[in-house]
Coordinates of C-alpha atoms in Angstrom, one line a residue:
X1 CA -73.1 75.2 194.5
X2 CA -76.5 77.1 195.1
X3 CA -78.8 76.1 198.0
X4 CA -82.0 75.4 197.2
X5 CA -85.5 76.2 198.9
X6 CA -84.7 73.4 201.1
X7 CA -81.0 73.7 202.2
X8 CA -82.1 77.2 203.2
X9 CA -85.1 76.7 205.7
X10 CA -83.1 73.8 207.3
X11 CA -83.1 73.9 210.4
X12 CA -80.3 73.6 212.5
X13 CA -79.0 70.0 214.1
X14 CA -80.8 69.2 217.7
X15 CA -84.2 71.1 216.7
X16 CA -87.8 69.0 216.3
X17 CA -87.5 69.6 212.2
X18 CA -91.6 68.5 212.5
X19 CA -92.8 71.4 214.3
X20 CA -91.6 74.0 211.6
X21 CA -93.2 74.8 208.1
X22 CA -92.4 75.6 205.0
X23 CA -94.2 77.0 202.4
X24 CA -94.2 74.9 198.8
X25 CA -93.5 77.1 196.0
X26 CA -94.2 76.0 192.7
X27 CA -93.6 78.0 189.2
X28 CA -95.4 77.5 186.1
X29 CA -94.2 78.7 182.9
X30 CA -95.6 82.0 181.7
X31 CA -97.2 82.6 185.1
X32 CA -96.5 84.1 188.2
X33 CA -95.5 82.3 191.5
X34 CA -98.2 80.3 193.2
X35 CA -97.7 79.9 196.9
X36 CA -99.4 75.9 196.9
X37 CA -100.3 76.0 200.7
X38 CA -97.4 75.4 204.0
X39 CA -96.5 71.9 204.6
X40 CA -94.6 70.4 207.7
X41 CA -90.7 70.0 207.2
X42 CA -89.2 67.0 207.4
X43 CA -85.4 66.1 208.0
X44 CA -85.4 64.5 204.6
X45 CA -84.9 66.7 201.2
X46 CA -88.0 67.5 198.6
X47 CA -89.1 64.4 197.1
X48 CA -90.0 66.6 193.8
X49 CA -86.9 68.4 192.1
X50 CA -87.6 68.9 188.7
X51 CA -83.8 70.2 186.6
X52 CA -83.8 73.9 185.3
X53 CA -83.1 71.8 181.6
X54 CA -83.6 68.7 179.8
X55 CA -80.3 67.4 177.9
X56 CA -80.7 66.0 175.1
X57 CA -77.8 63.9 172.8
X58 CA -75.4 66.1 170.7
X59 CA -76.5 65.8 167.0
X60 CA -73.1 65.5 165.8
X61 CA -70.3 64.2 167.3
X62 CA -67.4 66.6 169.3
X63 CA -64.3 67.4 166.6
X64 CA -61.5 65.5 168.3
X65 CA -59.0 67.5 170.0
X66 CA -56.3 68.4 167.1
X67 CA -59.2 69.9 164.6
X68 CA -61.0 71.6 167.7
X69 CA -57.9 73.6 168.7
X70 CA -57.0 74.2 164.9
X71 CA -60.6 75.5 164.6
X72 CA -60.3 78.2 167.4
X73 CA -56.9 79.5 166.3
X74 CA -58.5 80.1 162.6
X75 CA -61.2 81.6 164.6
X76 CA -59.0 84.2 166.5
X77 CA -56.6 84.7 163.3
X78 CA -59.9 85.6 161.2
X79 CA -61.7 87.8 163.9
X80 CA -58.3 89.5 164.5
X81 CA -57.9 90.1 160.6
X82 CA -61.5 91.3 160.0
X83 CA -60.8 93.8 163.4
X84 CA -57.2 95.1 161.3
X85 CA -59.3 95.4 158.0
X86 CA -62.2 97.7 160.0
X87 CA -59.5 99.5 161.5
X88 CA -57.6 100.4 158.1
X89 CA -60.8 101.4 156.3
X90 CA -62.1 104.2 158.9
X91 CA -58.6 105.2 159.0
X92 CA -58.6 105.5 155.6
X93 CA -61.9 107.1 155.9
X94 CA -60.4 109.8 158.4
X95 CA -56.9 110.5 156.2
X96 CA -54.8 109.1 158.7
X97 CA -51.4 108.2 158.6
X98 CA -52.4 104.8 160.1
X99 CA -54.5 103.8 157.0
X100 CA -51.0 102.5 155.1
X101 CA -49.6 100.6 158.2
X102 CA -53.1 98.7 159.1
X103 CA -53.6 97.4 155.3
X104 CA -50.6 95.9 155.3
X105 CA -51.2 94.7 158.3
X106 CA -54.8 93.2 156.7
X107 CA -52.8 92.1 153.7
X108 CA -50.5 89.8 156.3
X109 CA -53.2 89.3 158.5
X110 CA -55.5 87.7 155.3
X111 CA -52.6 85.3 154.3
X112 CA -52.3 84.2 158.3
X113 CA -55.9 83.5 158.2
X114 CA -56.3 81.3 155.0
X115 CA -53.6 79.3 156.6
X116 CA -55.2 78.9 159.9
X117 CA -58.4 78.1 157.2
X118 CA -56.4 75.2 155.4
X119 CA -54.4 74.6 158.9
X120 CA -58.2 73.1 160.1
X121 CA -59.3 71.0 156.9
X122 CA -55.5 69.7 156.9
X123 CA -55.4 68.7 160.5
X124 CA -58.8 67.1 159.9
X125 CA -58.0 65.1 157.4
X126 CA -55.3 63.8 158.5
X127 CA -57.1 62.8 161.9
X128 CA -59.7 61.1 159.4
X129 CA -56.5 58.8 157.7
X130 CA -54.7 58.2 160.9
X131 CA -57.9 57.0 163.3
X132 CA -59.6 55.4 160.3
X133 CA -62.9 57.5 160.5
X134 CA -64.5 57.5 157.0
X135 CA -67.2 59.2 155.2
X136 CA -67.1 58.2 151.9
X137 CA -68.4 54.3 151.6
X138 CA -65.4 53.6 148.3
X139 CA -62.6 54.8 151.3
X140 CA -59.6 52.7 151.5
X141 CA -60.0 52.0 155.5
X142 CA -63.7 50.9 154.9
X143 CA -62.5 48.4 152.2
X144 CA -59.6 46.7 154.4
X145 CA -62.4 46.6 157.3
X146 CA -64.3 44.7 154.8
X147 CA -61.7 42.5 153.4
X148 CA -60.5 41.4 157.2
X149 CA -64.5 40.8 158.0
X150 CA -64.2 38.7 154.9
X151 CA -61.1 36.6 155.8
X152 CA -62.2 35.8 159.4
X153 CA -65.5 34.8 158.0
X154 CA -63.7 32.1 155.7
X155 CA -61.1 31.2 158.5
X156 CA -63.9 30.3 160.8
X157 CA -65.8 28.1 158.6
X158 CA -62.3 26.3 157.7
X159 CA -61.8 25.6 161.3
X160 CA -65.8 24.7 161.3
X161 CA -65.4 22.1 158.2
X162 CA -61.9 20.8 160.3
X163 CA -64.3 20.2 163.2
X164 CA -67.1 18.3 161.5
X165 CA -64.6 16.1 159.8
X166 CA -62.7 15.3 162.7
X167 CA -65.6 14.4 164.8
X168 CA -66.8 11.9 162.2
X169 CA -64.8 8.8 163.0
X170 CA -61.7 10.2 164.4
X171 CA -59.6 8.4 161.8
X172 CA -59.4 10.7 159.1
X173 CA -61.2 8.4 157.1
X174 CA -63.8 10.4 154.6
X175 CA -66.0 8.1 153.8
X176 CA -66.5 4.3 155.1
X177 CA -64.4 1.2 153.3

């Protein structure tokens, strides 16, 4: 954890904290430091802290674990792949005896990556299916959301119509002889 201005010009336990300055700093953006004048310390931090950054929401959500792990193993496969493919065309390049071993190394190391490639959109759709998460509105999760919406709607107002009647004359009676 860094110290700030304050943590740093404390002064130590058993001293009269009133009787020692401190000069306030403040920085403005594009300019230099401006030295705003000294004001007595007090025992009690800056009043004023204003964060380094602002955060601000996510625009899109986090991939869930399964796809995120997926992703960065396709990531490695391809950057490894690319680094094999270089590596085989300057030796190539240079007449090396390396230049045969390294493109078939490419050659394997292209097949590895279009499966780490299809390993993500796999693993991601079948995180979609399993936890329900839909994108397309005609999806089969989104229609038995609907349909169990729909059946609690018409449960309730049977139980509401049950009520009503009941509470009418309490003898089951419809209408009056």
């Amino acid at each position: 954890m860094s110290m700030g201005t304050a943590e740093r010009h404390r002064a130590p336990e058993g001293d009269d904290a009133s009787e020692v300055s401190v000069p306030v700093v403040y920085e403005t953006p594009g300019r230099e430091v401006v030295e705003a004048g000294r004001v007595p310390r007090t025992r009690e931090p800056q009043a004023a802290y204003r964060p380094l950054w602002r955060e601000e929401p996510a625009r899109r959500r986090r991939l869930p674990d399964p796809v995120r792990t997926a992703a960065v193993r396709a990531v490695i496969v391809v950057a490894v792949t690319l680094i094999l493919a270089m590596v085989a065309f300057l030796c190539t390049l240079a007449e090396s005896w390396l230049a045969f071993p390294m493109v078939l190394g490419s050659v394997a190391g292209t097949v590895v990556a279009t499966w780490g490639v299809l390993d993500v959109w796999v693993t991601r759709q079948v995180w979609n299916q399993r936890h329900g998460v839909v994108s397309v509105p005609s999806s089969t999760a989104r229609a038995m959301r609907r349909e169990r919406r729909r059946a609690r709607r018409q449960a309730r107002r049977a139980e509401r119509g049950q009520e009503r009647i009941g509470r009418r004359g309490g003898t089951g009676q419809l209408s009056h002889p």
